[in-house]
Short mmCIF file of C-alpha atoms in Angstrom, two decimals:
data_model
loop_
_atom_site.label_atom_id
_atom_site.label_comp_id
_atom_site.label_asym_id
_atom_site.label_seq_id
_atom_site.Cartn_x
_atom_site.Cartn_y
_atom_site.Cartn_z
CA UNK A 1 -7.07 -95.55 -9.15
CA UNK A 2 -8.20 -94.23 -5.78
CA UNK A 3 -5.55 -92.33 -3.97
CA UNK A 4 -4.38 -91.36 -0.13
CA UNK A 5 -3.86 -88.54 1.43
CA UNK A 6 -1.06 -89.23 3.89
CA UNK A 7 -1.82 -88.55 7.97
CA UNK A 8 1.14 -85.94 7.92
CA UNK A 9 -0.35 -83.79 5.01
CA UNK A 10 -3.71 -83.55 6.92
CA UNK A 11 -1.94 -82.44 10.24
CA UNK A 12 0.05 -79.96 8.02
CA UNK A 13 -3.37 -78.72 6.40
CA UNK A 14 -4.68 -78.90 10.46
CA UNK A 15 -2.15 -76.85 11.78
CA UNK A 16 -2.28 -74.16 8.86
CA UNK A 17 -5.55 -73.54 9.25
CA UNK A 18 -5.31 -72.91 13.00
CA UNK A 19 -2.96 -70.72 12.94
CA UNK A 20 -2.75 -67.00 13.38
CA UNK A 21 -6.37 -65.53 14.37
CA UNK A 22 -6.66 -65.30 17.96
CA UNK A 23 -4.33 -67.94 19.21
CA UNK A 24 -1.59 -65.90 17.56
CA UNK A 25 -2.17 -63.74 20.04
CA UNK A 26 -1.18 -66.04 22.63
CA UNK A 27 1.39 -67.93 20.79
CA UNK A 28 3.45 -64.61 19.99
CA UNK A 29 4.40 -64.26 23.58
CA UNK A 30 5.66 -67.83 24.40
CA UNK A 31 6.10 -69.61 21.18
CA UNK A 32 6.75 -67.14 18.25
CA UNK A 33 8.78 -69.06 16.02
CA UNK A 34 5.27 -72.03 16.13
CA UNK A 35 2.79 -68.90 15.45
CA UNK A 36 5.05 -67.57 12.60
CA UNK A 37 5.33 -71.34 10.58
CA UNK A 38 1.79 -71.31 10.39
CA UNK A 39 1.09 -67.59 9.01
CA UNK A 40 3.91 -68.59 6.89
CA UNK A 41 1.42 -70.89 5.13
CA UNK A 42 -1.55 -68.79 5.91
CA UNK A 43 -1.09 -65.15 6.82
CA UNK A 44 -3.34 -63.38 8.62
CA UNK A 45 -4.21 -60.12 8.21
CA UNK A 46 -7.63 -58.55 9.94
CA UNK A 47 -7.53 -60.12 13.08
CA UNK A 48 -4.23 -59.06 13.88
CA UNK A 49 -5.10 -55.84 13.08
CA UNK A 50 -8.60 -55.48 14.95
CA UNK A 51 -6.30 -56.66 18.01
CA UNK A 52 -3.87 -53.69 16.98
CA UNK A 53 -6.69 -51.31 16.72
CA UNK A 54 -8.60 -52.53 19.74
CA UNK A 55 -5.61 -52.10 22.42
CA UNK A 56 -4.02 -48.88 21.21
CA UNK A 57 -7.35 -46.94 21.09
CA UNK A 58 -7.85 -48.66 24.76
CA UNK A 59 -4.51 -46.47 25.76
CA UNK A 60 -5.46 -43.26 23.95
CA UNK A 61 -8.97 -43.46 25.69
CA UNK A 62 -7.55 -44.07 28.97
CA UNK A 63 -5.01 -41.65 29.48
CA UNK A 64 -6.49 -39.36 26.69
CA UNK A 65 -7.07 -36.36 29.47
CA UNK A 66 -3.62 -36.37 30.40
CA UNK A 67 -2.67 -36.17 26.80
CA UNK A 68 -4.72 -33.08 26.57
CA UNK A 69 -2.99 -31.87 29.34
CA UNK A 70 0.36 -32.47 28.45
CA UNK A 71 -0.40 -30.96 25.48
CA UNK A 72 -1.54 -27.43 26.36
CA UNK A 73 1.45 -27.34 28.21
CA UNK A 74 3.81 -27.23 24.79
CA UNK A 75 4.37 -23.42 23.83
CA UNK A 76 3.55 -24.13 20.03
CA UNK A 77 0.12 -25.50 21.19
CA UNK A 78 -0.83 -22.97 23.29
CA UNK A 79 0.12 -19.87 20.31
CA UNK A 80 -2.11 -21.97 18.06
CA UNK A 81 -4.86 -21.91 21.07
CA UNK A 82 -4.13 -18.03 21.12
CA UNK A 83 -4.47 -17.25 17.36
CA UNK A 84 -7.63 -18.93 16.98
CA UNK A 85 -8.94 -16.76 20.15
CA UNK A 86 -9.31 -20.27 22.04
CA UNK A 87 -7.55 -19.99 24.93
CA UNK A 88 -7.64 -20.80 27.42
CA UNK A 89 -9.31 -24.01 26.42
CA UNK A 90 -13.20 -24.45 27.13
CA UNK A 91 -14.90 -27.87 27.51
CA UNK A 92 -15.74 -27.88 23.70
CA UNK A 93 -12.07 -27.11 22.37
CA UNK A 94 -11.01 -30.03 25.35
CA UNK A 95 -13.20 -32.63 23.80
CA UNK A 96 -11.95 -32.11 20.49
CA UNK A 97 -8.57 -31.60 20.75
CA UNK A 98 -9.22 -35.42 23.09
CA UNK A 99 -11.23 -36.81 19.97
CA UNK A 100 -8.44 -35.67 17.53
CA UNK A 101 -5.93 -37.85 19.89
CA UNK A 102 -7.56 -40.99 20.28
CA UNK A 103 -8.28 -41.33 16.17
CA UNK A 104 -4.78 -39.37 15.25
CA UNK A 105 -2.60 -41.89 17.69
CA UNK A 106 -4.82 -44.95 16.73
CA UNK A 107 -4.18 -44.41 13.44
CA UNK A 108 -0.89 -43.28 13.84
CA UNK A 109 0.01 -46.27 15.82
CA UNK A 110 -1.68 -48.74 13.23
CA UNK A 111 -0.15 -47.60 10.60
CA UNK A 112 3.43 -48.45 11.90
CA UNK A 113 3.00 -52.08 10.64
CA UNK A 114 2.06 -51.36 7.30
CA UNK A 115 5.16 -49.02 7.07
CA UNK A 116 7.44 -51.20 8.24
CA UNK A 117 6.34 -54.03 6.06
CA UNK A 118 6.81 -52.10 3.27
CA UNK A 119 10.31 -51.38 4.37
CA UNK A 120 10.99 -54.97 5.24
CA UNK A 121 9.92 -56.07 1.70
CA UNK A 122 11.82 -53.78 0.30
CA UNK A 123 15.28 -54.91 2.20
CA UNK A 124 14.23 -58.43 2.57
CA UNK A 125 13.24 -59.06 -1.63
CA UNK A 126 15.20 -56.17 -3.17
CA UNK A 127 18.16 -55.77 -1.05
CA UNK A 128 18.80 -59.31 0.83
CA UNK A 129 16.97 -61.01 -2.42
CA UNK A 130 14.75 -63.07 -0.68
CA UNK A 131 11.25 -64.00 -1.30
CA UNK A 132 8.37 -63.24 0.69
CA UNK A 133 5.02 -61.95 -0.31
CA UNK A 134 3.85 -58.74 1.66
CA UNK A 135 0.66 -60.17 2.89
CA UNK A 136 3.09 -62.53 4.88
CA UNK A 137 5.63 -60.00 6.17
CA UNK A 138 2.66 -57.11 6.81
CA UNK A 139 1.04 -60.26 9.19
CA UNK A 140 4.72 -60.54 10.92
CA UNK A 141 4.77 -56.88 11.85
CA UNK A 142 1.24 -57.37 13.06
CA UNK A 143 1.66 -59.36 15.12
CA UNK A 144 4.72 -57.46 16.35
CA UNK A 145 2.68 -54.63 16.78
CA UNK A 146 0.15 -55.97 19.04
CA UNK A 147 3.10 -56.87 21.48
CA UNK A 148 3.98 -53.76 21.26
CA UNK A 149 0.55 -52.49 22.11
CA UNK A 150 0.46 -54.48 24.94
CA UNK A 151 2.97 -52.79 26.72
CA UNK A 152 1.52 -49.68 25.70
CA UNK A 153 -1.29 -51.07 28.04
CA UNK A 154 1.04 -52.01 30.83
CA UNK A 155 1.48 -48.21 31.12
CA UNK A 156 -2.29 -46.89 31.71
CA UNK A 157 -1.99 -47.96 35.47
CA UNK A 158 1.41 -46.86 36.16
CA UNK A 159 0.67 -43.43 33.98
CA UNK A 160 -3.51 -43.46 36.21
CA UNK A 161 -0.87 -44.05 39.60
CA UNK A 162 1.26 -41.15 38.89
CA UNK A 163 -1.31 -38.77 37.56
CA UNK A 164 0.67 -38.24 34.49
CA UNK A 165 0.92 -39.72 31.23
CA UNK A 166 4.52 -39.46 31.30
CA UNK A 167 5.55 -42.64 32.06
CA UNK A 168 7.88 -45.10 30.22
CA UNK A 169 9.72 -48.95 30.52
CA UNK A 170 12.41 -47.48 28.20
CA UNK A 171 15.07 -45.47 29.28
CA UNK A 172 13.17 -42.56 28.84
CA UNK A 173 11.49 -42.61 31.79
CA UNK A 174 15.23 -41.33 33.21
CA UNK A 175 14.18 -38.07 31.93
CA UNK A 176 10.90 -37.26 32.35
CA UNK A 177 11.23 -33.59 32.33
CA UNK A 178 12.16 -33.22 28.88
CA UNK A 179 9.23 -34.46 27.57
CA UNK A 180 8.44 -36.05 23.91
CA UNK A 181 8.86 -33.20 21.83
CA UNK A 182 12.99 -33.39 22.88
CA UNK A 183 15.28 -35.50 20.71
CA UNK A 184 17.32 -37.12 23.51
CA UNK A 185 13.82 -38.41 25.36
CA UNK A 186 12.37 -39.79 22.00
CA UNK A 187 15.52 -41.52 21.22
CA UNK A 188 15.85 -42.97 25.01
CA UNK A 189 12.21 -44.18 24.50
CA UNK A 190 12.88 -46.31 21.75
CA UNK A 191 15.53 -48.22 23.95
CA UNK A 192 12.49 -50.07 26.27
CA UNK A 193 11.80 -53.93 27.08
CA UNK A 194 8.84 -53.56 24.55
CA UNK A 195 10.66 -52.10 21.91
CA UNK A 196 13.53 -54.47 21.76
CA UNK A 197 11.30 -57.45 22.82
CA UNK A 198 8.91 -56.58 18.97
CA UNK A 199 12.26 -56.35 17.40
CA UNK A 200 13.67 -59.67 18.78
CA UNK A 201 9.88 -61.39 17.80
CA UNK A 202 9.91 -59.60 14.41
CA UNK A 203 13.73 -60.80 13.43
CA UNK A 204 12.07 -64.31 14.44
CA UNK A 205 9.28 -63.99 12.25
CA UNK A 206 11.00 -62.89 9.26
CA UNK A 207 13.31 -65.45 9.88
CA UNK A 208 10.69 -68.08 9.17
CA UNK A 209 8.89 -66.12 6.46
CA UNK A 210 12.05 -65.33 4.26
CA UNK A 211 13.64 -68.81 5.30
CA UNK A 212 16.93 -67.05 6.31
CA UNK A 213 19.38 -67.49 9.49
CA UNK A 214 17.78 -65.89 12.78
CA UNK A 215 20.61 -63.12 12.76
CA UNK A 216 19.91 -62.17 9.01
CA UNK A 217 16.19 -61.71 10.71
CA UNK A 218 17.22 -59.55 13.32
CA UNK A 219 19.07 -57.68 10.63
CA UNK A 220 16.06 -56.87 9.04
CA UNK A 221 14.14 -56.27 11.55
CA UNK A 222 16.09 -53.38 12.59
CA UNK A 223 16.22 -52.14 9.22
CA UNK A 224 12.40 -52.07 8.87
CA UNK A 225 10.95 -51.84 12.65
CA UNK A 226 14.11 -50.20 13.30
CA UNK A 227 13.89 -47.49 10.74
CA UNK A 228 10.94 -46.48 11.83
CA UNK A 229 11.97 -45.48 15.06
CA UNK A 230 15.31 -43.56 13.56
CA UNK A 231 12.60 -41.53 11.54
CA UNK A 232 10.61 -40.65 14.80
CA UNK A 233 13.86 -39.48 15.88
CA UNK A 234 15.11 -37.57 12.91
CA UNK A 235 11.38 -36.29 12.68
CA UNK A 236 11.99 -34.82 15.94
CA UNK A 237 14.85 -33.09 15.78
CA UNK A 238 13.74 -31.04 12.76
CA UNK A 239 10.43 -30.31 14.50
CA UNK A 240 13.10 -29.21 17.32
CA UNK A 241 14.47 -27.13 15.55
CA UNK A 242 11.87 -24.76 14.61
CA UNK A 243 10.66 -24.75 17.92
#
């Protein structure tokens, strides 16, 4: 007996297979709660990630000089300079210590997804006992990410403007003498229209994937992008304090 597929099931199989890639990329701004159905069904994974890699090495290129700068300026850099009979720096020690940037804070960056997947899965399955495989939650904080990135990108003009790479849309840009090796500036910085805008689109995804109530994702979006940026902090202060 021949059999049907019904009209709905194909647009359900239509829209699944659209979604994520490179519309995602689009639909994470304006419609997030549309993108995540469909990576709910079919998570995506590389693009997502190329996109992640793509803009933040963009950023680290651009305003890698400045970097370099800012760097030479810390105490703790320039004693390492000292000891290894480098400074002051050269051309040659310049270009590394700007290569060393761009793939450390691409990489750095990057990784911040995978982390807080891990930590998501770990609240969301263990803790909250939903269900949710990681391949769908590491594609949520993906996607996240590359907002993120994006207003890492917003900055390159504003930091090229002011000659200086210390720039910010987060309240740390209320002290910008402190700089980011003190506590009180990395803990303003976290408290920016980017940072709270991944967390509000990561709470929505996670939502969706975990099929919970849109404040239980919030909830665990703090505790997993959230964490992260407690750890930065923490981090910090114990680097502080054997400065």
């Amino acid at each position: 007996m021949e059999q049907t597929v019904p009209p709905a099931d194909d647009q359900t199989q239509g829209e699944v297979k659209s979604g994520g890639s490179f519309k995602g990329f689009i639909d994470v701004f304006h419609q997030p709660s549309e993108l995540f159905e469909r990576i709910k069904h079919r998570p995506k994974i590389l693009v997502p990630l190329l996109g992640v890699l793509i803009l933040v090495a963009v950023f680290f290129v651009a305003l890698g000089d400045m970097m370099i700068e800012m760097q030479l300026e810390m105490p703790q850099v320039r004693s390492g300079l000292e000891m290894q009979g480098a400074w002051p720096p050269n051309d040659e020690v310049r270009t590394v210590m700007k290569i060393q940037t761009i793939i450390g804070g691409t990489l750095a960056v990057t990784l911040t997804p995978l982390l807080a997947a891990l930590f998501a899965m770990f609240f969301g399955n263990f803790v909250m006992a939903g269900n949710a495989r990681f391949k769908q939650i590491f594609s949520v904080m993906l996607y996240g990410t590359f907002l993120f990135a994006v207003g890492m990108l917003v900055l390159v003009p504003l930091a090229l403007a002011k000659g200086s790479a210390m720039v910010s849309l987060s309240l740390a840009a209320l002290v910008p003498d402190l700089g980011p090796q003190n506590v009180l500036y990395v803990a303003l910085s976290k408290i920016g229209v980017f940072n709270i805008w991944e967390i509000i689109v990561v709470g929505i995804g996670l939502s969706v994937i975990y099929d919970m109530p849109r404040n239980k994702g919030y909830l665990l979006s703090v505790l997993s992008v959230g964490m992260l940026s407690i750890l930065h902090i923490v981090f910090t202060a114990i680097g502080q304090l054997f400065m």
